[in-house]
Amino acid sequence: MTKQELVKKEKYLKLNDDGDYAIDYDGELEIIDFHTHISNALPLKIIDPNKKGRKLEYPTLPSVDKTDLSVPYWTKLDPNEKNKGLMSVIKFSLNGYKIFNDMVKGGTYDNCFKSQSENMIKKNVVLALSTKKSDRSMEALRVANEHPDKLVAFCSVHPHDPEMKEKIKKYKELGAKGLKLKVTDMELKGDFKPLIDLLKACYEVNFNVLLHTGSLTHIKRRNTSDLMWKLLKSTRVEVFGELLKELPKDFKFVFGHSGIAEYKLVAEYLKKHPGSYAELSCQSADSIKYLIDEVGYERLIFGSDWPALPQALTLSRVLLATENNKVAREHILCKNAERLLR
């Protein structure tokens, strides 16, 4: 199957002049993308976002003949593949580096604004992504300040940062609208108190918090080593969903990617915690419909994870899931994000 064959059978998708996915929609849409990144707000070598000419490769996506848009994350990893031994962990880590490297090099203003225009997106929420050694929050704030009509910034502070509370207050004063974090239970080594303290500090300044959540549930345990299994499950929904018991009920927590393949478990946490939301990048039309049926549409938010993924893919899934519910479409694409961003 080719890209041309794929978009012929997929409603709301087309290819642009560069052969990349773009939205195919005749009407007008108000859209805020709640999950995007920019080159220099990512934890690798800083790349000037003003650079031009870099074409994104989207290494996150599977090959076209293996793309299945009917399942969350359009399954790239083969469930029958053997992932045992140290080499499997190295291969997994190198693939992650390749994805980040493509995001850093391709997440430029030129590519960002072109994608926004093609997909009718009025604003991207730019998520900084920091580590213990590298805080990218000021870069996200700077790019949002340069283009306030197109970008909104989230900061990122690691739970083990000794200046965590001071930084959160500072970034709030500088205009950050929330906090983004990608952290694993392996990295935290089973001690979640620093993360809980971070979340409480965010609550005190009325920050939205978006965490990367979810694991690939189709992977078979018998095909992996112990270490690989821990790695694959290190950001599972349960790890972070259970922490919400330690926070006030109105704490604004966003399950990034809606837990990927664990979206049904995300729905259960949304029912228990009325301040929580689900961001929909990586989801299918069917899984989005499931979330609407289970928890309603007022706590679901469109996100793409651009430039890891094309903005048009998740957007087309939202359009499919809301064909018979225009009110839900308006809330998921824009109104819920507007309410969170104030």
Short mmCIF file of C-alpha atoms in Angstrom, two decimals:
data_model
loop_
_atom_site.label_atom_id
_atom_site.label_comp_id
_atom_site.label_asym_id
_atom_site.label_seq_id
_atom_site.Cartn_x
_atom_site.Cartn_y
_atom_site.Cartn_z
CA MET A 1 0.00 0.00 0.00
CA THR A 2 1.17 3.52 -0.81
CA LYS A 3 0.35 6.80 0.91
CA GLN A 4 -1.88 7.67 -2.04
CA GLU A 5 -3.84 4.44 -1.56
CA LEU A 6 -4.10 5.06 2.17
CA VAL A 7 -5.56 8.56 1.88
CA LYS A 8 -8.04 7.42 -0.78
CA LYS A 9 -9.70 5.12 1.73
CA GLU A 10 -9.27 7.41 4.77
CA LYS A 11 -11.80 10.23 5.03
CA TYR A 12 -10.45 13.70 5.96
CA LEU A 13 -6.89 12.88 4.86
CA LYS A 14 -4.96 14.01 1.78
CA LEU A 15 -1.34 14.53 0.78
CA ASN A 16 0.25 17.96 0.39
CA ASP A 17 2.76 18.95 -2.29
CA ASP A 18 5.57 17.37 -0.25
CA GLY A 19 3.74 14.06 0.05
CA ASP A 20 2.97 14.57 3.74
CA TYR A 21 -0.43 14.07 5.38
CA ALA A 22 -2.74 17.08 5.56
CA ILE A 23 -6.36 17.52 6.55
CA ASP A 24 -9.02 17.31 3.84
CA TYR A 25 -12.01 19.32 5.07
CA ASP A 26 -14.21 21.83 3.25
CA GLY A 27 -15.61 23.80 6.18
CA GLU A 28 -14.04 26.03 8.82
CA LEU A 29 -12.65 24.75 12.10
CA GLU A 30 -11.38 26.39 15.29
CA ILE A 31 -8.48 24.25 16.51
CA ILE A 32 -5.92 24.37 19.31
CA ASP A 33 -3.29 21.64 19.23
CA PHE A 34 -2.56 20.90 22.90
CA HIS A 35 0.52 18.73 22.33
CA THR A 36 3.34 20.04 20.12
CA HIS A 37 7.06 20.72 20.35
CA ILE A 38 9.61 23.08 18.81
CA SER A 39 13.28 22.36 18.00
CA ASN A 40 15.04 24.15 20.83
CA ALA A 41 12.54 23.20 23.55
CA LEU A 42 13.65 19.56 23.40
CA PRO A 43 16.49 17.96 25.43
CA LEU A 44 19.07 17.49 22.70
CA LYS A 45 21.51 19.83 20.97
CA ILE A 46 19.80 23.20 20.50
CA ILE A 47 18.76 23.85 16.90
CA ASP A 48 17.78 27.33 15.75
CA PRO A 49 14.01 27.12 15.02
CA ASN A 50 14.46 29.72 12.27
CA LYS A 51 16.25 27.18 10.05
CA LYS A 52 14.49 26.20 6.84
CA GLY A 53 14.54 23.32 4.42
CA ARG A 54 14.50 20.38 6.84
CA LYS A 55 11.87 17.80 5.89
CA LEU A 56 10.39 15.73 8.71
CA GLU A 57 10.75 11.97 8.39
CA TYR A 58 8.28 10.95 11.15
CA PRO A 59 10.22 7.86 12.33
CA THR A 60 7.47 7.33 14.92
CA LEU A 61 5.14 6.12 12.18
CA PRO A 62 5.22 2.55 10.92
CA SER A 63 5.72 1.91 7.20
CA VAL A 64 2.59 2.69 5.19
CA ASP A 65 1.78 -0.97 4.51
CA LYS A 66 1.72 -1.60 8.28
CA THR A 67 -0.22 1.54 9.24
CA ASP A 68 -3.49 0.68 10.95
CA LEU A 69 -5.41 3.84 11.83
CA SER A 70 -8.14 1.80 13.52
CA VAL A 71 -6.01 1.15 16.61
CA PRO A 72 -4.42 3.59 19.09
CA TYR A 73 -0.86 4.50 18.05
CA TRP A 74 -1.26 2.71 14.70
CA THR A 75 0.78 -0.17 16.04
CA LYS A 76 4.42 -0.06 15.01
CA LEU A 77 5.92 -2.70 17.29
CA ASP A 78 5.23 -6.26 16.20
CA PRO A 79 3.70 -8.18 19.15
CA ASN A 80 5.33 -11.40 17.94
CA GLU A 81 8.84 -9.96 17.69
CA LYS A 82 11.33 -11.28 20.22
CA ASN A 83 12.64 -8.47 22.44
CA LYS A 84 15.05 -10.30 24.69
CA GLY A 85 18.60 -9.50 25.69
CA LEU A 86 20.51 -6.26 25.98
CA MET A 87 20.41 -5.63 22.22
CA SER A 88 16.63 -5.25 22.27
CA VAL A 89 16.91 -2.48 24.88
CA ILE A 90 19.68 -0.78 22.87
CA LYS A 91 17.60 -1.01 19.69
CA PHE A 92 14.56 0.46 21.48
CA SER A 93 16.65 3.30 22.92
CA LEU A 94 18.29 4.09 19.57
CA ASN A 95 14.88 4.27 17.93
CA GLY A 96 13.82 6.74 20.63
CA TYR A 97 16.91 8.83 19.93
CA LYS A 98 16.15 8.78 16.20
CA ILE A 99 12.65 10.09 16.87
CA PHE A 100 13.91 12.89 19.12
CA ASN A 101 16.63 13.81 16.66
CA ASP A 102 14.10 14.13 13.84
CA MET A 103 11.86 16.26 16.07
CA VAL A 104 14.73 18.56 17.01
CA LYS A 105 15.94 19.03 13.44
CA GLY A 106 12.49 19.26 11.85
CA GLY A 107 10.53 21.10 14.52
CA THR A 108 11.24 24.52 13.02
CA TYR A 109 9.02 27.58 12.71
CA ASP A 110 8.82 27.07 8.96
CA ASN A 111 7.55 23.50 9.28
CA CYS A 112 5.35 24.36 12.25
CA PHE A 113 3.53 27.27 10.64
CA LYS A 114 3.14 25.42 7.34
CA SER A 115 1.49 22.53 9.16
CA GLN A 116 -0.71 24.90 11.16
CA SER A 117 -1.90 26.60 7.98
CA GLU A 118 -2.60 23.35 6.11
CA ASN A 119 -4.54 21.90 9.03
CA MET A 120 -6.52 25.00 10.10
CA ILE A 121 -4.84 25.14 13.51
CA LYS A 122 -4.83 28.57 15.11
CA LYS A 123 -2.50 27.82 18.03
CA ASN A 124 -0.01 25.19 19.10
CA VAL A 125 0.66 24.55 22.76
CA VAL A 126 4.45 24.16 22.78
CA LEU A 127 5.56 21.70 25.43
CA ALA A 128 9.06 22.04 26.79
CA LEU A 129 10.67 18.73 27.65
CA SER A 130 13.29 18.86 30.38
CA THR A 131 15.53 16.33 32.10
CA LYS A 132 17.48 16.45 35.35
CA LYS A 133 20.40 18.00 33.49
CA SER A 134 18.63 20.17 30.92
CA ASP A 135 15.80 22.64 31.57
CA ARG A 136 14.19 23.76 28.29
CA SER A 137 11.43 25.87 29.83
CA MET A 138 12.93 29.26 28.97
CA GLU A 139 13.26 28.20 25.33
CA ALA A 140 9.57 27.31 25.14
CA LEU A 141 8.67 30.64 26.74
CA ARG A 142 10.92 32.49 24.31
CA VAL A 143 9.45 30.95 21.17
CA ALA A 144 5.91 31.57 22.43
CA ASN A 145 6.83 35.18 23.18
CA GLU A 146 8.20 35.54 19.64
CA HIS A 147 4.95 34.27 18.10
CA PRO A 148 2.12 34.91 20.61
CA ASP A 149 -0.51 34.70 17.86
CA LYS A 150 0.50 31.10 17.02
CA LEU A 151 2.14 29.54 20.10
CA VAL A 152 1.44 29.01 23.81
CA ALA A 153 4.13 27.72 26.18
CA PHE A 154 4.21 25.02 28.84
CA CYS A 155 7.30 24.78 31.04
CA SER A 156 8.96 21.56 32.18
CA VAL A 157 10.63 21.01 35.56
CA HIS A 158 12.06 17.67 36.63
CA PRO A 159 10.86 16.30 40.01
CA HIS A 160 14.49 16.02 41.19
CA ASP A 161 15.32 19.65 40.39
CA PRO A 162 16.38 21.25 43.71
CA GLU A 163 14.85 24.57 42.58
CA MET A 164 11.59 22.97 41.48
CA LYS A 165 9.15 25.16 43.44
CA GLU A 166 10.95 28.41 42.69
CA LYS A 167 11.11 27.60 38.97
CA ILE A 168 7.42 26.78 38.73
CA LYS A 169 6.48 30.14 40.26
CA LYS A 170 8.97 31.93 38.00
CA TYR A 171 7.71 30.27 34.81
CA LYS A 172 4.13 31.01 35.78
CA GLU A 173 4.99 34.70 36.14
CA LEU A 174 6.72 34.62 32.73
CA GLY A 175 3.59 33.35 31.01
CA ALA A 176 3.71 29.55 31.06
CA LYS A 177 0.22 28.03 31.01
CA GLY A 178 1.13 24.69 32.50
CA LEU A 179 3.79 22.01 32.93
CA LYS A 180 4.78 19.07 30.72
CA LEU A 181 6.75 16.08 31.95
CA LYS A 182 7.91 12.75 30.60
CA VAL A 183 9.23 10.64 33.43
CA THR A 184 9.24 6.90 34.10
CA ASP A 185 8.87 4.82 37.22
CA MET A 186 12.30 3.37 36.40
CA GLU A 187 13.79 6.86 36.50
CA LEU A 188 12.04 7.63 39.78
CA LYS A 189 13.24 4.28 41.19
CA GLY A 190 9.93 3.64 42.91
CA ASP A 191 10.03 6.87 44.94
CA PHE A 192 7.09 9.00 43.81
CA LYS A 193 7.26 11.62 46.57
CA PRO A 194 9.30 14.11 44.44
CA LEU A 195 6.71 13.80 41.66
CA ILE A 196 3.82 14.26 44.09
CA ASP A 197 5.55 17.34 45.52
CA LEU A 198 5.95 18.69 41.97
CA LEU A 199 2.27 18.14 41.20
CA LYS A 200 1.24 19.85 44.44
CA ALA A 201 3.46 22.82 43.61
CA CYS A 202 1.74 23.05 40.23
CA TYR A 203 -1.66 22.96 41.91
CA GLU A 204 -0.67 25.88 44.12
CA VAL A 205 -0.07 28.09 41.08
CA ASN A 206 -3.10 26.73 39.18
CA PHE A 207 -1.00 24.99 36.52
CA ASN A 208 -2.35 22.39 34.13
CA VAL A 209 -0.03 19.36 34.14
CA LEU A 210 0.35 17.12 31.08
CA LEU A 211 2.30 13.89 31.50
CA HIS A 212 3.25 11.33 28.89
CA THR A 213 1.18 8.27 29.84
CA GLY A 214 0.53 4.83 28.46
CA SER A 215 2.08 1.59 27.32
CA LEU A 216 1.60 -0.77 24.38
CA THR A 217 -0.63 -3.49 25.78
CA HIS A 218 -0.43 -5.70 22.67
CA ILE A 219 3.19 -6.66 23.39
CA LYS A 220 3.38 -10.19 24.74
CA ARG A 221 5.25 -10.65 28.02
CA ARG A 222 6.74 -13.97 26.93
CA ASN A 223 8.52 -12.24 24.04
CA THR A 224 10.43 -9.77 26.20
CA SER A 225 13.22 -9.80 28.74
CA ASP A 226 12.56 -8.54 32.28
CA LEU A 227 14.38 -5.28 31.57
CA MET A 228 12.59 -4.68 28.27
CA TRP A 229 9.24 -5.39 29.90
CA LYS A 230 9.94 -2.84 32.64
CA LEU A 231 10.95 -0.31 30.01
CA LEU A 232 7.81 -0.85 27.93
CA LYS A 233 5.59 -0.55 31.01
CA SER A 234 7.48 2.30 32.73
CA THR A 235 4.95 4.98 31.77
CA ARG A 236 1.79 2.88 32.10
CA VAL A 237 -1.36 4.76 33.06
CA GLU A 238 -1.63 3.14 36.49
CA VAL A 239 1.71 4.64 37.59
CA PHE A 240 0.41 8.20 37.31
CA GLY A 241 -3.33 7.65 37.69
CA GLU A 242 -2.88 6.32 41.21
CA LEU A 243 -0.94 9.46 42.18
CA LEU A 244 -4.10 11.52 41.65
CA LYS A 245 -5.38 10.16 44.96
CA GLU A 246 -2.76 12.38 46.59
CA LEU A 247 -4.03 15.53 44.85
CA PRO A 248 -7.19 17.65 45.23
CA LYS A 249 -10.16 16.54 43.14
CA ASP A 250 -10.00 19.70 41.02
CA PHE A 251 -6.32 19.25 40.13
CA LYS A 252 -6.03 19.80 36.37
CA PHE A 253 -4.15 16.70 35.22
CA VAL A 254 -3.96 15.76 31.53
CA PHE A 255 -3.26 12.16 30.51
CA GLY A 256 -0.92 12.69 27.54
CA HIS A 257 -1.80 10.50 24.54
CA SER A 258 -4.84 9.28 26.52
CA GLY A 259 -2.63 6.46 27.73
CA ILE A 260 -1.95 5.22 24.16
CA ALA A 261 -3.40 1.66 24.22
CA GLU A 262 -4.61 2.08 27.81
CA TYR A 263 -7.35 4.58 26.97
CA LYS A 264 -10.03 2.50 28.70
CA LEU A 265 -8.12 2.74 31.97
CA VAL A 266 -7.75 6.50 31.41
CA ALA A 267 -11.55 6.69 31.18
CA GLU A 268 -11.85 5.04 34.60
CA TYR A 269 -9.47 7.58 36.16
CA LEU A 270 -11.37 10.46 34.54
CA LYS A 271 -14.55 9.19 36.19
CA LYS A 272 -12.85 9.18 39.60
CA HIS A 273 -11.04 12.51 39.24
CA PRO A 274 -13.23 15.32 37.84
CA GLY A 275 -10.29 17.68 37.32
CA SER A 276 -8.54 15.32 34.91
CA TYR A 277 -8.48 15.42 31.10
CA ALA A 278 -7.38 13.16 28.24
CA GLU A 279 -5.27 14.47 25.36
CA LEU A 280 -5.93 12.47 22.21
CA SER A 281 -2.69 12.19 20.22
CA CYS A 282 -2.06 8.61 19.06
CA GLN A 283 -5.73 7.64 19.36
CA SER A 284 -8.04 6.09 16.76
CA ALA A 285 -11.55 7.20 15.83
CA ASP A 286 -12.99 4.22 17.71
CA SER A 287 -11.03 4.89 20.90
CA ILE A 288 -12.05 8.56 20.78
CA LYS A 289 -15.70 7.51 20.39
CA TYR A 290 -15.24 5.20 23.38
CA LEU A 291 -13.94 8.07 25.52
CA ILE A 292 -16.82 10.32 24.45
CA ASP A 293 -19.34 7.62 25.35
CA GLU A 294 -17.70 6.89 28.71
CA VAL A 295 -16.78 10.34 30.03
CA GLY A 296 -18.38 12.86 27.67
CA TYR A 297 -16.59 15.35 25.45
CA GLU A 298 -15.87 18.21 27.85
CA ARG A 299 -12.60 16.74 29.16
CA LEU A 300 -11.12 15.51 25.90
CA ILE A 301 -8.52 17.64 24.12
CA PHE A 302 -7.10 17.42 20.62
CA GLY A 303 -3.33 16.99 20.46
CA SER A 304 -1.01 15.70 17.76
CA ASP A 305 2.49 15.30 19.29
CA TRP A 306 3.86 17.20 16.27
CA PRO A 307 6.62 16.95 15.02
CA ALA A 308 6.76 13.32 16.19
CA LEU A 309 3.50 12.76 14.29
CA PRO A 310 1.68 14.69 11.55
CA GLN A 311 -1.02 17.01 12.90
CA ALA A 312 -3.46 15.71 10.31
CA LEU A 313 -3.54 12.12 11.61
CA THR A 314 -5.11 12.58 15.03
CA LEU A 315 -7.14 15.52 13.70
CA SER A 316 -8.72 13.28 11.05
CA ARG A 317 -9.55 10.73 13.76
CA VAL A 318 -11.32 13.42 15.83
CA LEU A 319 -13.34 14.50 12.77
CA LEU A 320 -14.38 10.90 12.14
CA ALA A 321 -15.32 10.32 15.78
CA THR A 322 -17.48 13.46 15.91
CA GLU A 323 -19.24 13.33 12.54
CA ASN A 324 -22.62 13.11 14.23
CA ASN A 325 -21.84 15.41 17.15
CA LYS A 326 -20.69 18.88 16.10
CA VAL A 327 -20.87 20.17 19.69
CA ALA A 328 -18.42 17.49 20.79
CA ARG A 329 -16.17 18.37 17.85
CA GLU A 330 -16.07 22.06 18.82
CA HIS A 331 -15.25 21.24 22.43
CA ILE A 332 -12.54 18.67 21.65
CA LEU A 333 -10.85 20.78 18.99
CA CYS A 334 -10.91 24.12 20.76
CA LYS A 335 -13.31 24.99 23.59
CA ASN A 336 -11.91 22.59 26.20
CA ALA A 337 -8.37 23.80 25.52
CA GLU A 338 -9.49 27.42 25.68
CA ARG A 339 -11.03 26.78 29.10
CA LEU A 340 -7.83 25.15 30.41
CA LEU A 341 -5.59 27.88 28.98
CA ARG A 342 -7.91 30.65 30.22
#
